[in-house]
Coordinates of C-alpha atoms and ligand atoms in Angstrom, one line a residue:
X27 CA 13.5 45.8 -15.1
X28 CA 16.2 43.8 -16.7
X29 CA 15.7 40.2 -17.1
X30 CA 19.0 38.8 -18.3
X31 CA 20.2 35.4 -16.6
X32 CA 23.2 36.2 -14.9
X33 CA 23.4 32.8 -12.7
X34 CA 22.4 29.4 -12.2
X35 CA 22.4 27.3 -9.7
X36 CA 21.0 23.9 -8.1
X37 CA 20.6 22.4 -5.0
X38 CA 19.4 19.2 -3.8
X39 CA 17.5 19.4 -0.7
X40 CA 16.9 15.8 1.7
X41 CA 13.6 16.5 3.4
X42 CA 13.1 13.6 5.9
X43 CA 9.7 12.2 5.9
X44 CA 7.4 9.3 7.3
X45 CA 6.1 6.8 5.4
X46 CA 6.2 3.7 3.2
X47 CA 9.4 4.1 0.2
X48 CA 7.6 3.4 -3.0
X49 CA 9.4 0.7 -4.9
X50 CA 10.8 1.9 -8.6
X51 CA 11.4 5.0 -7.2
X52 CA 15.4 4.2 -5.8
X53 CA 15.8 7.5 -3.6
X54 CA 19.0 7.5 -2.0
X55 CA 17.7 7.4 1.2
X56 CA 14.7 5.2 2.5
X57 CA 13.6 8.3 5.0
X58 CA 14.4 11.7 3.2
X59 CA 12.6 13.1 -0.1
X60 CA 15.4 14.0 -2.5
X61 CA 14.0 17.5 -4.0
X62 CA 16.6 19.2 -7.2
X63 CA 15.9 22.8 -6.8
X64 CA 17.0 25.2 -9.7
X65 CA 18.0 29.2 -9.2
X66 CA 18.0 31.6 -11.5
X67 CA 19.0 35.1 -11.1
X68 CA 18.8 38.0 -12.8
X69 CA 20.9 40.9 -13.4
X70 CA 17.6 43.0 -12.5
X71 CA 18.0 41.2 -8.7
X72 CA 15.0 38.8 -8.7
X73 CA 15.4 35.2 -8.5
X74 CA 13.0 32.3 -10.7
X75 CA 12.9 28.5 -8.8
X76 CA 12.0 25.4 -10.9
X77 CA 12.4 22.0 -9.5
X78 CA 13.5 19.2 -11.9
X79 CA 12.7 15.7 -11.5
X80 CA 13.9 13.7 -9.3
X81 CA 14.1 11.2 -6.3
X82 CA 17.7 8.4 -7.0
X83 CA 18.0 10.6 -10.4
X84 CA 18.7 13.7 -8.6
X85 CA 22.3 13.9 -8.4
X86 CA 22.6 12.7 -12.7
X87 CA 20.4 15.8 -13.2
X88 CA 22.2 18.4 -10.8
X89 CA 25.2 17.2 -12.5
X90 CA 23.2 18.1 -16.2
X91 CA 22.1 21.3 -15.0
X92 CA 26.0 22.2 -13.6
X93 CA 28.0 21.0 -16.0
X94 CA 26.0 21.4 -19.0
X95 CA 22.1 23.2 -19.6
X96 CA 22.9 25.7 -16.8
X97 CA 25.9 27.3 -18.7
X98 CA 23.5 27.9 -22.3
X99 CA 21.7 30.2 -19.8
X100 CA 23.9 32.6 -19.0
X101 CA 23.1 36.3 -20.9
X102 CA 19.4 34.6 -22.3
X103 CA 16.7 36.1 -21.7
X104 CA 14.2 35.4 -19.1
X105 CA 11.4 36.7 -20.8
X106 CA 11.8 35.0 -24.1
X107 CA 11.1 31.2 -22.6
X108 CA 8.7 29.9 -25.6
X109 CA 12.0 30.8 -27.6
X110 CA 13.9 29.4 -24.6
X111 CA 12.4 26.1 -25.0
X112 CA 12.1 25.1 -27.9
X113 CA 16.0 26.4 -28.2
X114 CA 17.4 24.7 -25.8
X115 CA 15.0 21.6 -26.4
X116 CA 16.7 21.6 -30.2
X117 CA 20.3 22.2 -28.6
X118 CA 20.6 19.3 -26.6
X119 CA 17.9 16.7 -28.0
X120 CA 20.8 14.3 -28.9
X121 CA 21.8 13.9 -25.1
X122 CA 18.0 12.4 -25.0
X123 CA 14.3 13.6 -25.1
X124 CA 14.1 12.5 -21.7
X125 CA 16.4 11.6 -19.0
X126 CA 18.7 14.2 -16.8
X127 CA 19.2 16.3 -19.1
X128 CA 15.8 16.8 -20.4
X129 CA 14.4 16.8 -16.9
X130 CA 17.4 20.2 -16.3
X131 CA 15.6 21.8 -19.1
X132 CA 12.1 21.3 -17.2
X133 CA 13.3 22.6 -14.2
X134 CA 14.8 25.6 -15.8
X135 CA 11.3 26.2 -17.8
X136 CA 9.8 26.4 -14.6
X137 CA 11.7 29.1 -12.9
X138 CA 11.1 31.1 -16.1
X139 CA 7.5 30.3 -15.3
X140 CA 8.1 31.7 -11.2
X141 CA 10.2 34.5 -13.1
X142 CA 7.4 35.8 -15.3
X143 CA 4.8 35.4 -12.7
X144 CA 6.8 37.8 -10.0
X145 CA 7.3 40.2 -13.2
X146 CA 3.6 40.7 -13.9
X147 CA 3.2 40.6 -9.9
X148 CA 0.8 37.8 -10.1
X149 CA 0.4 34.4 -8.9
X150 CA 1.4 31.8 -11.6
X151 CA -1.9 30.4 -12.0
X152 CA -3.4 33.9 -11.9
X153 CA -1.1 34.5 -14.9
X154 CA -2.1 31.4 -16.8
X155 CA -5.8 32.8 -16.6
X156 CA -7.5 30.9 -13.9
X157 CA -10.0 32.8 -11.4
X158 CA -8.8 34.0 -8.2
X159 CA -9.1 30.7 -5.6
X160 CA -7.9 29.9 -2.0
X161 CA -7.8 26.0 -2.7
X162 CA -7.8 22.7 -4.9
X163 CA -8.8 19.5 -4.4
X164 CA -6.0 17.0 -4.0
X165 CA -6.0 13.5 -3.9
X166 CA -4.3 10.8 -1.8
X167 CA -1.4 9.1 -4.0
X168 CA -0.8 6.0 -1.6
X169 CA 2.6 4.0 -1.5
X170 CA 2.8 0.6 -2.5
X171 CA 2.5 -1.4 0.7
X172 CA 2.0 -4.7 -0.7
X173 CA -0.3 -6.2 2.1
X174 CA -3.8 -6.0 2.8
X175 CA -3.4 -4.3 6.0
X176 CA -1.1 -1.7 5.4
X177 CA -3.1 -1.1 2.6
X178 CA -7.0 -0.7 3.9
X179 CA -5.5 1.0 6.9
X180 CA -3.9 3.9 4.5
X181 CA -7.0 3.9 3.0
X182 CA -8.9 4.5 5.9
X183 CA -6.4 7.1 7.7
X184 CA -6.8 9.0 3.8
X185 CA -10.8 8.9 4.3
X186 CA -10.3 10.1 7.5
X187 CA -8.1 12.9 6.8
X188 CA -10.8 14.0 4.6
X189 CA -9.3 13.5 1.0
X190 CA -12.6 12.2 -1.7
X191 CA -10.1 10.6 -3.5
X192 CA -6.8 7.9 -3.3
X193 CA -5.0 6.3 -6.0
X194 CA -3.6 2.7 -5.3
X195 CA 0.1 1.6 -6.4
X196 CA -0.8 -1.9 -6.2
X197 CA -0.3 -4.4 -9.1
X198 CA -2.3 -6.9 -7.3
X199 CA -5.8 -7.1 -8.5
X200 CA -7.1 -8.9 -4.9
X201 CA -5.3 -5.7 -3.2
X202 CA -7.0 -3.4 -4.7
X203 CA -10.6 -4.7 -5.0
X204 CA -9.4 -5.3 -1.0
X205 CA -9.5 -1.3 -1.3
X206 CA -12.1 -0.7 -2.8
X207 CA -13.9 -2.7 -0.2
X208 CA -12.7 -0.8 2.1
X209 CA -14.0 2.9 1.0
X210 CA -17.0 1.4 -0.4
X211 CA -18.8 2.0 -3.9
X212 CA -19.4 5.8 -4.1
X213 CA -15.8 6.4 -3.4
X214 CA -13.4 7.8 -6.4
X215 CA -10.6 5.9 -6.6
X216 CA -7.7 5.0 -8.9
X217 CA -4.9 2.6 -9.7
X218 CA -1.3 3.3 -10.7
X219 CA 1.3 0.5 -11.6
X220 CA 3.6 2.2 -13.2
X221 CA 4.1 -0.5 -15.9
X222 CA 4.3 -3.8 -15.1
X223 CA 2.5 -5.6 -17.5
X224 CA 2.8 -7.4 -20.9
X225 CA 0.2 -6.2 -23.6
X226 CA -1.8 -9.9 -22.9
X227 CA -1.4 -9.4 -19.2
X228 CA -2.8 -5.9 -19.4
X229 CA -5.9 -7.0 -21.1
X230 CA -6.2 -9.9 -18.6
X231 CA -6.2 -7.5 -16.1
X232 CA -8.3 -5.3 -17.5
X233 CA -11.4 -8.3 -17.9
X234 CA -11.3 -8.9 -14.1
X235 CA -10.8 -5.5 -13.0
X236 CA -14.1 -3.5 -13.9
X237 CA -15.8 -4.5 -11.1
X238 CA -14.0 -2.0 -8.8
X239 CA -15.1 0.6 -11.1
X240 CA -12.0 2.7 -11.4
X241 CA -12.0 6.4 -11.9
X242 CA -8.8 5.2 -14.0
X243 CA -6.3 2.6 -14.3
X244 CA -2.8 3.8 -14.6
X245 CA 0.1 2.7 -16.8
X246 CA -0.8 -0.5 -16.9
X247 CA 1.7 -1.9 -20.1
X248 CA 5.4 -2.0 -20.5
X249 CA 6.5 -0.5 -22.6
X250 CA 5.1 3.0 -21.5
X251 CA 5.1 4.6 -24.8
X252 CA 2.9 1.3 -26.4
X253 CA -0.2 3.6 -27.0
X254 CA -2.0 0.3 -29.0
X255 CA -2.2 -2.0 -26.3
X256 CA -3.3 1.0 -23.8
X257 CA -6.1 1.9 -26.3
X258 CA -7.3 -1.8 -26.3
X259 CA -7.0 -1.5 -22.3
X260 CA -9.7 1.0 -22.3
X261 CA -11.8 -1.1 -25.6
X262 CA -12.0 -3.6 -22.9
X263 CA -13.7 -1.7 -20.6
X264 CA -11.2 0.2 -18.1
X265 CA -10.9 4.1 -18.2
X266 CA -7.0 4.5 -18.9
X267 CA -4.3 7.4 -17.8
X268 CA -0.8 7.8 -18.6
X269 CA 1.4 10.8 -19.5
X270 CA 4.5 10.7 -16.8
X271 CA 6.7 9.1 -19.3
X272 CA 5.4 11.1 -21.7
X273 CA 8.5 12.7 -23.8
X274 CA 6.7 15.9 -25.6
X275 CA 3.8 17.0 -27.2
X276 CA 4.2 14.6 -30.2
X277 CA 3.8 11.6 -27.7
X278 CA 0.8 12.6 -26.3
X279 CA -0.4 13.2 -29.9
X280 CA 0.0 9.5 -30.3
X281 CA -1.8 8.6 -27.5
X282 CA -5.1 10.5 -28.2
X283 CA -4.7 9.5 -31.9
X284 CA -5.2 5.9 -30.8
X285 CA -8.0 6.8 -28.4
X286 CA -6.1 5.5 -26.0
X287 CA -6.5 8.1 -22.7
X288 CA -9.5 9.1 -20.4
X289 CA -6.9 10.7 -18.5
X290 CA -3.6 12.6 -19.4
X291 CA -0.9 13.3 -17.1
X292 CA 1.9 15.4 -18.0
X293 CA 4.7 15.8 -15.7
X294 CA 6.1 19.7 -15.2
X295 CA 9.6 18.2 -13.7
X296 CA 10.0 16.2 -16.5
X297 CA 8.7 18.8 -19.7
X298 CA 8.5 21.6 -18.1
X299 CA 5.5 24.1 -17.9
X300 CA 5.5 25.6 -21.8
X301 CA 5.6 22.2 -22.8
X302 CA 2.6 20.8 -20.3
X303 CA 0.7 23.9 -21.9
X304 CA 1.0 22.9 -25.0
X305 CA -0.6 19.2 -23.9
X306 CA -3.6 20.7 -22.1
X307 CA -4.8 22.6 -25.5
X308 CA -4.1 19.2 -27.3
X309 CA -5.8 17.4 -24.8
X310 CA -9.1 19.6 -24.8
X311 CA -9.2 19.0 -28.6
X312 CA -9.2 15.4 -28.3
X313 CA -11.5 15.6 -24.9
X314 CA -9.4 14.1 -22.9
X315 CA -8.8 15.2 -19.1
X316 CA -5.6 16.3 -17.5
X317 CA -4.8 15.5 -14.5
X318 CA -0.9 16.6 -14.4
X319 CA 1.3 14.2 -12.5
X320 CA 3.1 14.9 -9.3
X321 CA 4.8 12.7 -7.7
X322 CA 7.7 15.3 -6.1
X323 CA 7.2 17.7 -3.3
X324 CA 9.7 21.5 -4.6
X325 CA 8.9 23.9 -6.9
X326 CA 7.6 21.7 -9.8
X327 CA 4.8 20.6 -7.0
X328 CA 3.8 24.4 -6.9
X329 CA 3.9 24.7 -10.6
X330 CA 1.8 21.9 -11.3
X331 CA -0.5 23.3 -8.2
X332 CA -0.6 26.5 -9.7
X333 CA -1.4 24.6 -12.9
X334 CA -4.1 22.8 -11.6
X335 CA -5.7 25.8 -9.8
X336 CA -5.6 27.6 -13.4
X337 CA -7.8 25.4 -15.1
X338 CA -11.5 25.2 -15.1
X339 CA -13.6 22.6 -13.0
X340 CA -12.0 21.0 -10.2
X341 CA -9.1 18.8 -11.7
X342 CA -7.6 16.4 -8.8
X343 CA -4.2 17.8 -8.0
X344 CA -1.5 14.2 -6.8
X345 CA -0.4 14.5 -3.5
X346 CA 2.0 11.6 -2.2
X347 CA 0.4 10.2 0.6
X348 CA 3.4 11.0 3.0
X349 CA 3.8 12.8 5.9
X350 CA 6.7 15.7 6.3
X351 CA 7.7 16.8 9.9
X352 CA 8.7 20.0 8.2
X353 CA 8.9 20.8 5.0
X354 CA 10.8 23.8 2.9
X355 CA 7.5 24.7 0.8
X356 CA 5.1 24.3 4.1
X357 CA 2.0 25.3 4.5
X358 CA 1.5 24.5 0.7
X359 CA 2.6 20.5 0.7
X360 CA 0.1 20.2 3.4
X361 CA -3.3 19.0 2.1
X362 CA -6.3 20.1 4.8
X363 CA -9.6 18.2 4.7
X364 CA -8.3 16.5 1.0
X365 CA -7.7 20.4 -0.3
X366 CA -4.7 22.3 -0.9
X367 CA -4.3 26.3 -0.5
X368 CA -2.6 28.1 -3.8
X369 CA -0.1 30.3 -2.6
X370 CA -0.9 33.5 -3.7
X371 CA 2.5 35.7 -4.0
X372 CA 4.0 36.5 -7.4
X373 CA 5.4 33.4 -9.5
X374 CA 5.1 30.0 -7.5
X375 CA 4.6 32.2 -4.1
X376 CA 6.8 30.0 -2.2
X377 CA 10.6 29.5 -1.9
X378 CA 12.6 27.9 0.4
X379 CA 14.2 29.6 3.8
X380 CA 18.2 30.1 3.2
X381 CA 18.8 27.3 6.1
X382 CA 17.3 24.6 3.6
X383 CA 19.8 25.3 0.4
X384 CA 22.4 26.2 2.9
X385 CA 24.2 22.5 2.2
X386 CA 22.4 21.7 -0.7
Ligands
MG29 MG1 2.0 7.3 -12.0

């Protein structure tokens, strides 16, 4: 079968859902996930879906993907994407190594991902050698509520729902010792603050920290790419994760140079899938963990669900802790008992029904 690119095309999807509107993340809408979907087609007839990040950066990237990345598609081939990348990677690096246009190229990488999967007939993580599985574990990714009630009661409704894990997204230390309270000792949990902190803050934080005994603590210095105050972060005592700001393989290769990760987390929406591959092998030499970042609900969810199901051990897929009345890539966006099924059709095994990317 032919597998020239013959289109390209994006949509942005608002799925309404309930919950708490992280701060930081600026979605246009308080009550609707924005999700960037990506189309490719080829002149053999099938179709590849990526999803590139994301949430009040959506319409800057749609724009990249339209006006500029989509047309350096058209007549490529769909099979070629290590070439692909690192092409297209080298074509438009001067526009940024991260940002909209970066994040078009992620999305793109993935639907070459879904592509290749439903040309081999199997399941993407199938494809990228993992054992056959119905399931992974997720855990909780809670919003930043900002009060101690909110907060223990999200914690609670999480341990109810049956996830074994929740990561915080509270920069208040007496919130989230409130939390761990809450689940008690035994419980694996995690803290994400997405960069708020001087270096000397950090390490403050770090000192009085350890007695909630963290599975990791997330991001904790601005800027994101200072790996040296990280690595003294985790010299002080704290088990350390970053990686969603992460710009390439390079970046990361700073990071575990320093010693400065327990935990890497490489975001598909952002680098793409050939790129994240290349992290995990890095990572594995350095023995360091992946734990891929997901904080978006499309087709760069599936990829990094089929990602997680492909690797060995059970690696703790992120699942925003909010709720969808319905949802374009249902039942997959659904976690049951703290678990989430892997679809199991060809590529990302999921796409979504004609009347959601009818006004998209
Ligand atoms: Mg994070």
């Amino acid at each position: 079968m032919s597998t020239i690119i013959t289109k390209v095309d994006a949509f942005l999807l608002q799925v309404p859902f309930t919950g708490i509107l992280r701060t930081g993340i600026d979605t246009a809408s308080p009550s609707d996930m924005a999700i960037l979907l990506v189309r490719l087609t080829t002149d053999g007839g099938l179709t590849g879906w990526g999803e590139a990040f994301g949430h009040g950066c959506c319409r800057a990237t749609k724009e990249a993907i339209e006006s500029l990345v989509g047309q350096a598609l058209i007549g490529a081939d769909a099979g070629d994407i290590a070439g692909l990348s690192l092409r297209l990677q080298q074509r438009f690096h001067l526009f940024g190594r991260t940002g909209p246009v970066r994040y078009a190229l992620a999305g793109i990488d993935i639907a070459l991902w879904d592509l290749a999967g439903k040309f081999a007939g199997l399941p993407l993580y199938r494809l990228l050698g993992g054992q056959p599985r119905e399931a992974v574990p997720a855990y909780a990714s809670l919003e930043r509520y900002g009060a101690r009630e909110t907060l223990v009661a999200a914690c609670e409704r999480a341990v109810a729902e049956g996830y074994r894990a929740i990561k915080l997204h509270e920069i208040d230390i007496g919130l989230i010792e409130a939390a761990r309270q809450a689940v008690g000792p035994g419980y694996m949990l995690m803290a994400d603050t997405n960069c708020p902190w001087t270096a000397e803050e950090a390490f403050d934080k770090a000192r009085t920290i350890t007695g909630c005994n963290l599975r990791w603590l997330e991001e904790p210095v601005w800027p994101p790419e200072d790996h040296a105050s990280i690595a003294t972060v985790r010299r002080i005592g704290t088990k350390t994760a970053a990686g969603e700001n992460m710009v390439s393989l390079m970046e990361f290769r700073n990071f575990f140079e320093a010693d400065a990760l327990d935990v890497a987390q490489p975001s598909v929406a952002k680098i793409g899938l050939t790129e994240t591959l290349k992290v995990i092998a890095l990572a594995e030499a350095f023995g360091v963990t992946v734990a891929p970042h997901c904080a978006y609900f499309g087709s760069g969810y599936l990829a990094a669900l089929h990602l997680v199901a492909a690797m060995p051990g059970d690696i703790l897929f992120e699942r925003l802790f909010l709720d969808f009345p319905a949802s374009p890539f249902a039942p997959f966006t659904t976690a049951i008992d703290g678990t989430i099924a892997v679809p199991q059709s060809p590529g990302l095994g999921c796409e979504p029904a004609a009347e959601w990317i009818q006004h998209g």
